[in-house]
Coordinates of C-alpha atoms and ligand atoms in Angstrom, one line a residue:
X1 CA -7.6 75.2 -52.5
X2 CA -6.1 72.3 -50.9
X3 CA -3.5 73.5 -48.1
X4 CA -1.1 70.8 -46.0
X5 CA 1.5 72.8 -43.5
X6 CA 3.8 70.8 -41.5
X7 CA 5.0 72.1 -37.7
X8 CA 7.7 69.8 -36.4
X9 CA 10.3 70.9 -33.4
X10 CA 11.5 69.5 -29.6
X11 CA 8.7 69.1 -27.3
X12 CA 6.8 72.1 -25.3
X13 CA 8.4 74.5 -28.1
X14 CA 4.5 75.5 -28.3
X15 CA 3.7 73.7 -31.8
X16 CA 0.1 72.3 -30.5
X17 CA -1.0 75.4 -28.8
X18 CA -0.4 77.6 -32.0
X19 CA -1.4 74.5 -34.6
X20 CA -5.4 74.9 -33.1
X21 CA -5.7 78.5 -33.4
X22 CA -3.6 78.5 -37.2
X23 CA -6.5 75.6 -37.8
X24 CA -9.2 77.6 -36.7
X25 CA -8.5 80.7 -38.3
X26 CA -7.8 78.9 -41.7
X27 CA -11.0 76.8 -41.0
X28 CA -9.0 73.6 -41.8
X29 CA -8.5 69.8 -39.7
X30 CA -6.0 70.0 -36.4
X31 CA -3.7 67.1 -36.4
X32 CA -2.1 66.3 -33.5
X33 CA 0.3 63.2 -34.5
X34 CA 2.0 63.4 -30.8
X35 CA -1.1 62.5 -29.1
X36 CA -1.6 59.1 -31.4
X37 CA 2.0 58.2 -29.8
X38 CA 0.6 59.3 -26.3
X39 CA -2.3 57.2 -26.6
X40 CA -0.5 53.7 -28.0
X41 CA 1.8 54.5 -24.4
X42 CA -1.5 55.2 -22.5
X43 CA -2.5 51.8 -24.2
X44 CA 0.6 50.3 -23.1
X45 CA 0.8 51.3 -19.5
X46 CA -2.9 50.8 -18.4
X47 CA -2.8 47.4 -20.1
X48 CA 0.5 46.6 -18.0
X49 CA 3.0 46.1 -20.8
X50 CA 6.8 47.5 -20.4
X51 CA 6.9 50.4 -22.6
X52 CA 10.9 49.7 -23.3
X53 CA 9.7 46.2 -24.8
X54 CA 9.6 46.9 -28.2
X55 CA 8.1 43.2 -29.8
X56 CA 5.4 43.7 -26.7
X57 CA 4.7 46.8 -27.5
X58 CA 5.0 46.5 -31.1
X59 CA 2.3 43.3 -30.9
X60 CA -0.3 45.1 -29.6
X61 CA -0.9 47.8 -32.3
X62 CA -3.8 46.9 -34.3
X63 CA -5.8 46.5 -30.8
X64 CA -5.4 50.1 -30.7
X65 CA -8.1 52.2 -31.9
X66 CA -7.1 56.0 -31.9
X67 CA -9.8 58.7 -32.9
X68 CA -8.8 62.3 -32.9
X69 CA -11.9 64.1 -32.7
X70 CA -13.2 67.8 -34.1
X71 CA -13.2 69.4 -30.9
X72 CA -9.4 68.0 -30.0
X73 CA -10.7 65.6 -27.6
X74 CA -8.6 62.0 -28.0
X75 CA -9.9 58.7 -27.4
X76 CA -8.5 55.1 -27.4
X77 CA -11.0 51.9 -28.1
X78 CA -14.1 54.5 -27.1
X79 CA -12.3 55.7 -23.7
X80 CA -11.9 59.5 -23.4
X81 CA -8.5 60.1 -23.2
X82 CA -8.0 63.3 -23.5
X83 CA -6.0 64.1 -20.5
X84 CA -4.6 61.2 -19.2
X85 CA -2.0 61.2 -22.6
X86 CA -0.9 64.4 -20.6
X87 CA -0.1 62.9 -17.2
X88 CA 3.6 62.4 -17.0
X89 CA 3.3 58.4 -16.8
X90 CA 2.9 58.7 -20.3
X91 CA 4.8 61.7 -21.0
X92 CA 8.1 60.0 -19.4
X93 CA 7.2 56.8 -21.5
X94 CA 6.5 58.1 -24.7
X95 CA 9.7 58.9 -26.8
X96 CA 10.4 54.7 -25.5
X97 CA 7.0 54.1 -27.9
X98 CA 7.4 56.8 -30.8
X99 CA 11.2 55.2 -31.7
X100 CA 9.7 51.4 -32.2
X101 CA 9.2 51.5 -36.5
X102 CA 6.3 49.3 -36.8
X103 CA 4.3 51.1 -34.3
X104 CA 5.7 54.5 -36.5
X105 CA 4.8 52.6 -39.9
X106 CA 0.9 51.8 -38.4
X107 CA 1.0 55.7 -37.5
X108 CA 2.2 57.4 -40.6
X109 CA -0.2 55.4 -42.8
X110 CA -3.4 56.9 -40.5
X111 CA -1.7 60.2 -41.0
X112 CA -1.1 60.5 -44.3
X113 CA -4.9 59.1 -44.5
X114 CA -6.3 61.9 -42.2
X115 CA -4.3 64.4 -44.7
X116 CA -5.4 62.8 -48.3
X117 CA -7.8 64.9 -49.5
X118 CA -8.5 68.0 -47.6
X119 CA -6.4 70.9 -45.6
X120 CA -4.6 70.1 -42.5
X121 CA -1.7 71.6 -40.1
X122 CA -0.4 68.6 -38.3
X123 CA 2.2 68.8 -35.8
X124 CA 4.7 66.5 -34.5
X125 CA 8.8 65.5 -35.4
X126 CA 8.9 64.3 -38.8
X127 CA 5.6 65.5 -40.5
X128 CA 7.5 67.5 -42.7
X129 CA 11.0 65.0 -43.3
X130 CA 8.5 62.0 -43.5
X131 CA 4.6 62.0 -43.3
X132 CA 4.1 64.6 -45.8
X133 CA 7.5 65.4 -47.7
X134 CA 5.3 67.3 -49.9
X135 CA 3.9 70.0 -47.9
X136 CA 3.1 73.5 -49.0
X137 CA 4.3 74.9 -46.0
X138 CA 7.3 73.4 -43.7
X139 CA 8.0 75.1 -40.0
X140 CA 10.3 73.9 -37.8
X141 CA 9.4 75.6 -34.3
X142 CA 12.0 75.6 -31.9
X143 CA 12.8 78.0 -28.3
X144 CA 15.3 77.4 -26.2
X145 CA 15.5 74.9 -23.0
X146 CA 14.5 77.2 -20.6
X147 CA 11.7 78.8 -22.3
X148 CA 10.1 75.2 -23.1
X149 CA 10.8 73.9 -19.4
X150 CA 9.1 77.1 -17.8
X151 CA 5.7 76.9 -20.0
X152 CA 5.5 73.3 -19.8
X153 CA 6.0 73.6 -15.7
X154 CA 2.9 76.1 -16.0
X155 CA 0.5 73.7 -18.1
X156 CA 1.1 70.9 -15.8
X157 CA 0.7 73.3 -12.5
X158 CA -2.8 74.6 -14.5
X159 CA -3.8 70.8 -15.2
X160 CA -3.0 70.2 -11.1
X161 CA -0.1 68.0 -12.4
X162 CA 2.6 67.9 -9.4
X163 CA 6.2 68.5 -10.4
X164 CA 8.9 70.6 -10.3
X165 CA 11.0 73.1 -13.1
X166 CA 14.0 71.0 -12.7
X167 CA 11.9 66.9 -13.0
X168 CA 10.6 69.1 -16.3
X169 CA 13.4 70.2 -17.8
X170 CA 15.1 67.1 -16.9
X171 CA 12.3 65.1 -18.8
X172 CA 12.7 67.7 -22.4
X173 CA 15.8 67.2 -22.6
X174 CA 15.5 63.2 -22.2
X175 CA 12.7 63.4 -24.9
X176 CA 14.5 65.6 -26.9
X177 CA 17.4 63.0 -27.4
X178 CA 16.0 60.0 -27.9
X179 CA 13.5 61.7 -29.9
X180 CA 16.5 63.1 -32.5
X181 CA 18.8 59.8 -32.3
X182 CA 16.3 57.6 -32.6
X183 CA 17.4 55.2 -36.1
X184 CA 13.8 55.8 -37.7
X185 CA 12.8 59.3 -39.0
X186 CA 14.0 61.2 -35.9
X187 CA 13.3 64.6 -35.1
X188 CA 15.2 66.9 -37.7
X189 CA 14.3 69.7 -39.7
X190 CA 13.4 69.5 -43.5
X191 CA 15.6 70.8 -45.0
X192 CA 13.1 73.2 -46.7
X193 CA 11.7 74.6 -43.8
X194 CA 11.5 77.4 -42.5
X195 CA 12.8 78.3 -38.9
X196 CA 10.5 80.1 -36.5
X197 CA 12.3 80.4 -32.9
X198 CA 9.5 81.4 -30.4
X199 CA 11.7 82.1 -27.6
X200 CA 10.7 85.6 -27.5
X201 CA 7.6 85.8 -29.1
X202 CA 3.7 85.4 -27.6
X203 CA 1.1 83.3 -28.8
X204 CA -0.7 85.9 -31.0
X205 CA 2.9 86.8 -32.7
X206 CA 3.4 83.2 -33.6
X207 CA 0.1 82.4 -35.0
X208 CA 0.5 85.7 -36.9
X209 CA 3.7 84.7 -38.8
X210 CA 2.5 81.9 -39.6
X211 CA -0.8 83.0 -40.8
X212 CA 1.8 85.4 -43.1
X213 CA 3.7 82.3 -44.4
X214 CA 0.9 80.4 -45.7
X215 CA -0.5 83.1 -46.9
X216 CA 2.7 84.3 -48.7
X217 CA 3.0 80.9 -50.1
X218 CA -0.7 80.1 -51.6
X219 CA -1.1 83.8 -52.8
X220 CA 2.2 83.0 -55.1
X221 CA 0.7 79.8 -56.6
Ligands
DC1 O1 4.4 66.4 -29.2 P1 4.3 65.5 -28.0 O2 5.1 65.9 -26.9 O3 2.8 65.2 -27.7 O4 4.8 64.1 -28.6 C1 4.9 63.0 -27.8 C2 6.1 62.1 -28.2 O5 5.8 61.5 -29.4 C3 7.4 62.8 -28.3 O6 8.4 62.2 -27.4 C4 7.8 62.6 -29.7 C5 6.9 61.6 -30.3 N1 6.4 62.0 -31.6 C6 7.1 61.5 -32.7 O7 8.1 60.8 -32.6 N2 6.6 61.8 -34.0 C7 5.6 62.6 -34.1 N3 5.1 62.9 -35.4 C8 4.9 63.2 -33.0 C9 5.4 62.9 -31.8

Protein backbone atom coordinates (compact mmCIF):
# COMPACT_ATOMS: atom_id res chain seq x y z
CA UNK A 1 0.00 0.00 0.00
CA UNK A 2 0.98 3.32 -1.11
CA UNK A 3 1.80 5.66 2.09
CA UNK A 4 2.74 9.69 1.74
CA UNK A 5 3.16 11.39 5.45
CA UNK A 6 3.96 15.00 5.63
CA UNK A 7 6.31 16.43 8.77
CA UNK A 8 6.34 20.28 8.60
CA UNK A 9 7.27 22.64 11.77
CA UNK A 10 10.01 25.66 12.72
CA UNK A 11 13.49 24.60 12.17
CA UNK A 12 15.69 22.20 14.63
CA UNK A 13 12.20 21.10 16.08
CA UNK A 14 13.86 17.53 15.23
CA UNK A 15 11.67 16.71 12.00
CA UNK A 16 14.85 15.27 9.85
CA UNK A 17 16.35 13.31 12.73
CA UNK A 18 12.99 11.38 13.36
CA UNK A 19 11.83 11.47 9.36
CA UNK A 20 15.07 8.80 8.66
CA UNK A 21 14.41 6.40 11.30
CA UNK A 22 10.18 6.62 10.59
CA UNK A 23 11.59 5.84 6.85
CA UNK A 24 13.64 3.16 7.82
CA UNK A 25 11.47 1.34 9.92
CA UNK A 26 8.48 1.62 7.37
CA UNK A 27 11.12 0.71 4.61
CA UNK A 28 9.91 3.70 2.55
CA UNK A 29 12.05 6.96 0.48
CA UNK A 30 13.41 9.89 3.10
CA UNK A 31 12.75 13.20 1.67
CA UNK A 32 14.46 15.91 2.89
CA UNK A 33 12.86 19.09 0.90
CA UNK A 34 15.05 21.56 3.35
CA UNK A 35 18.23 20.35 1.99
CA UNK A 36 17.16 21.07 -1.86
CA UNK A 37 16.69 24.86 -0.43
CA UNK A 38 20.21 24.47 1.35
CA UNK A 39 21.77 23.32 -1.73
CA UNK A 40 20.27 26.16 -4.39
CA UNK A 41 21.96 28.68 -1.30
CA UNK A 42 25.17 26.57 -1.29
CA UNK A 43 24.86 27.08 -5.18
CA UNK A 44 24.37 30.64 -4.67
CA UNK A 45 27.06 31.54 -2.33
CA UNK A 46 30.04 29.40 -3.81
CA UNK A 47 29.14 30.77 -7.17
CA UNK A 48 29.26 34.50 -5.63
CA UNK A 49 25.67 35.57 -6.13
CA UNK A 50 23.80 37.82 -3.24
CA UNK A 51 21.41 35.44 -1.80
CA UNK A 52 18.88 38.54 -1.05
CA UNK A 53 18.80 39.12 -5.00
CA UNK A 54 15.91 37.45 -5.87
CA UNK A 55 15.98 37.84 -10.09
CA UNK A 56 19.85 36.65 -9.58
CA UNK A 57 19.11 34.13 -7.65
CA UNK A 58 15.94 33.18 -9.29
CA UNK A 59 18.09 33.01 -12.92
CA UNK A 60 20.24 30.56 -11.96
CA UNK A 61 17.85 27.60 -11.15
CA UNK A 62 17.83 25.21 -13.86
CA UNK A 63 21.89 25.22 -13.63
CA UNK A 64 21.20 23.53 -10.41
CA UNK A 65 21.22 19.90 -10.36
CA UNK A 66 20.10 18.55 -6.84
CA UNK A 67 20.28 14.65 -6.20
CA UNK A 68 19.16 13.35 -2.82
CA UNK A 69 20.58 10.12 -2.58
CA UNK A 70 19.49 6.59 -0.75
CA UNK A 71 21.93 6.85 1.91
CA UNK A 72 20.94 10.73 2.71
CA UNK A 73 24.01 12.00 1.19
CA UNK A 74 23.14 15.45 -1.03
CA UNK A 75 24.89 16.50 -3.95
CA UNK A 76 24.73 19.56 -6.31
CA UNK A 77 25.99 19.23 -10.19
CA UNK A 78 27.99 15.89 -8.99
CA UNK A 79 29.74 17.78 -5.84
CA UNK A 80 29.10 16.02 -2.48
CA UNK A 81 27.46 18.27 -0.52
CA UNK A 82 26.36 16.78 2.13
CA UNK A 83 27.73 18.90 4.96
CA UNK A 84 28.56 22.04 3.65
CA UNK A 85 24.34 22.79 3.30
CA UNK A 86 24.89 22.50 7.17
CA UNK A 87 27.60 25.15 7.69
CA UNK A 88 25.87 28.25 8.88
CA UNK A 89 26.91 30.36 5.61
CA UNK A 90 24.12 28.64 4.21
CA UNK A 91 22.07 28.19 7.20
CA UNK A 92 21.95 32.11 7.76
CA UNK A 93 21.19 32.52 3.98
CA UNK A 94 18.65 30.12 3.41
CA UNK A 95 15.11 31.33 4.51
CA UNK A 96 16.50 34.68 1.92
CA UNK A 97 16.35 31.52 -1.00
CA UNK A 98 13.32 29.28 0.25
CA UNK A 99 10.83 32.78 0.09
CA UNK A 100 11.78 33.54 -3.80
CA UNK A 101 8.45 31.63 -5.70
CA UNK A 102 10.09 30.56 -8.84
CA UNK A 103 12.91 28.97 -7.18
CA UNK A 104 9.79 27.29 -4.79
CA UNK A 105 7.75 26.52 -8.06
CA UNK A 106 11.15 24.52 -9.70
CA UNK A 107 11.26 22.74 -6.14
CA UNK A 108 7.75 21.61 -5.51
CA UNK A 109 7.44 20.11 -9.06
CA UNK A 110 10.82 17.74 -8.16
CA UNK A 111 8.97 16.92 -4.99
CA UNK A 112 5.83 16.06 -5.94
CA UNK A 113 7.87 13.86 -8.68
CA UNK A 114 10.06 12.11 -6.05
CA UNK A 115 6.52 11.37 -4.21
CA UNK A 116 4.39 10.17 -7.47
CA UNK A 117 4.26 6.71 -7.23
CA UNK A 118 5.75 5.17 -4.23
CA UNK A 119 5.85 5.81 -0.20
CA UNK A 120 7.60 8.74 1.23
CA UNK A 121 7.90 10.87 4.57
CA UNK A 122 9.17 14.12 3.44
CA UNK A 123 9.86 16.88 5.75
CA UNK A 124 10.01 20.53 5.47
CA UNK A 125 7.29 23.80 5.94
CA UNK A 126 4.64 23.35 3.55
CA UNK A 127 4.68 19.59 2.53
CA UNK A 128 1.50 19.12 3.95
CA UNK A 129 -0.39 22.89 3.16
CA UNK A 130 1.27 22.66 -0.37
CA UNK A 131 3.42 19.80 -1.92
CA UNK A 132 1.21 17.13 -1.02
CA UNK A 133 -2.31 18.54 0.22
CA UNK A 134 -3.33 14.99 -0.04
CA UNK A 135 -1.31 13.15 2.34
CA UNK A 136 -2.43 10.25 4.45
CA UNK A 137 -0.76 11.37 7.32
CA UNK A 138 -0.16 15.30 8.27
CA UNK A 139 2.27 16.21 11.44
CA UNK A 140 3.13 19.44 12.36
CA UNK A 141 6.23 18.95 14.81
CA UNK A 142 6.91 21.81 16.93
CA UNK A 143 9.09 22.31 20.67
CA UNK A 144 9.69 25.27 22.10
CA UNK A 145 12.60 28.00 21.51
CA UNK A 146 14.79 26.83 23.91
CA UNK A 147 14.54 23.24 23.34
CA UNK A 148 15.35 23.79 19.45
CA UNK A 149 18.27 26.30 20.22
CA UNK A 150 19.96 23.84 22.79
CA UNK A 151 19.92 20.58 20.30
CA UNK A 152 20.80 22.54 17.41
CA UNK A 153 23.85 24.26 19.52
CA UNK A 154 24.91 20.40 20.13
CA UNK A 155 24.74 19.24 16.42
CA UNK A 156 26.87 22.02 15.31
CA UNK A 157 29.40 21.57 18.42
CA UNK A 158 29.33 17.50 17.21
CA UNK A 159 29.89 18.71 13.41
CA UNK A 160 33.03 21.07 14.94
CA UNK A 161 30.80 24.05 13.86
CA UNK A 162 31.91 27.19 16.16
CA UNK A 163 29.06 29.17 17.72
CA UNK A 164 27.39 29.96 20.53
CA UNK A 165 23.59 29.15 22.27
CA UNK A 166 22.68 32.75 21.96
CA UNK A 167 24.17 33.37 17.58
CA UNK A 168 21.69 29.98 17.56
CA UNK A 169 18.84 30.93 18.98
CA UNK A 170 19.20 34.30 17.49
CA UNK A 171 19.44 32.61 13.91
CA UNK A 172 15.79 30.14 14.68
CA UNK A 173 14.09 32.69 15.46
CA UNK A 174 15.20 34.90 12.30
CA UNK A 175 14.36 31.65 10.14
CA UNK A 176 11.38 31.01 11.84
CA UNK A 177 9.86 34.56 10.75
CA UNK A 178 10.67 34.97 7.47
CA UNK A 179 10.05 31.46 7.01
CA UNK A 180 6.14 31.94 8.35
CA UNK A 181 5.63 35.60 6.67
CA UNK A 182 6.94 34.87 3.77
CA UNK A 183 3.90 35.77 0.81
CA UNK A 184 4.38 32.16 -0.84
CA UNK A 185 3.25 29.00 1.04
CA UNK A 186 4.85 29.91 4.39
CA UNK A 187 5.34 27.83 7.18
CA UNK A 188 1.77 27.02 8.72
CA UNK A 189 0.11 24.06 9.76
CA UNK A 190 -2.55 22.09 7.62
CA UNK A 191 -5.17 22.47 8.97
CA UNK A 192 -5.67 18.69 9.25
CA UNK A 193 -2.70 17.87 10.97
CA UNK A 194 -1.97 16.60 13.75
CA UNK A 195 0.19 18.41 16.54
CA UNK A 196 3.13 16.51 18.02
CA UNK A 197 5.14 19.02 20.50
CA UNK A 198 8.49 17.21 21.19
CA UNK A 199 9.59 19.45 23.83
CA UNK A 200 9.61 16.79 26.26
CA UNK A 201 9.89 13.84 24.49
CA UNK A 202 13.23 11.66 23.18
CA UNK A 203 13.95 10.46 19.93
CA UNK A 204 12.60 6.89 20.38
CA UNK A 205 9.19 8.44 21.95
CA UNK A 206 8.72 10.48 18.77
CA UNK A 207 9.40 7.99 16.24
CA UNK A 208 7.09 5.78 18.30
CA UNK A 209 3.96 8.01 18.00
CA UNK A 210 4.38 8.37 14.88
CA UNK A 211 4.91 4.89 13.91
CA UNK A 212 1.22 4.67 16.00
CA UNK A 213 -0.30 7.36 13.75
CA UNK A 214 0.40 5.92 10.50
CA UNK A 215 -0.29 2.88 11.66
CA UNK A 216 -3.71 3.94 13.14
CA UNK A 217 -4.53 5.60 9.96
CA UNK A 218 -3.65 2.69 7.15
CA UNK A 219 -5.10 0.00 9.45
CA UNK A 220 -8.57 2.06 9.26
CA UNK A 221 -8.49 2.15 5.42
O1 LIG B 1 14.61 22.20 7.43
P1 LIG B 1 15.83 23.08 7.12
O2 LIG B 1 16.29 23.89 8.27
O3 LIG B 1 16.93 22.30 6.49
O4 LIG B 1 15.29 24.09 6.01
C1 LIG B 1 16.13 25.07 5.45
C2 LIG B 1 15.30 26.27 5.04
O5 LIG B 1 14.49 25.96 3.91
C3 LIG B 1 14.38 26.82 6.11
O6 LIG B 1 14.71 28.17 6.39
C4 LIG B 1 13.01 26.77 5.54
C5 LIG B 1 13.16 26.39 4.11
N1 LIG B 1 12.25 25.35 3.70
C6 LIG B 1 11.08 25.72 3.11
O7 LIG B 1 10.80 26.91 2.99
N2 LIG B 1 10.23 24.78 2.64
C7 LIG B 1 10.51 23.47 2.79
N3 LIG B 1 9.64 22.57 2.30
C8 LIG B 1 11.71 23.07 3.42
C9 LIG B 1 12.56 24.05 3.90
Amino acid sequence: MKVSIAIDGPAAAGKSTVAKIVAKRLNISYIDTGAMYRAVTWYCVTNGIDCQDEAACSAIISNVHIDLKLDDTVWCNGTNITEAIREPFVSSQVSYIASYKDIRLEMVKQQRAMAADHSVIMDGRDIGTYVLPDADIKIYQIASIETRAIRRYEEDLEKGIQTSLEEVEDELRKRDYIDSHRDFAPLKPAPDSILLDTSYLTVEQVVEEIINIVKKKMGEE
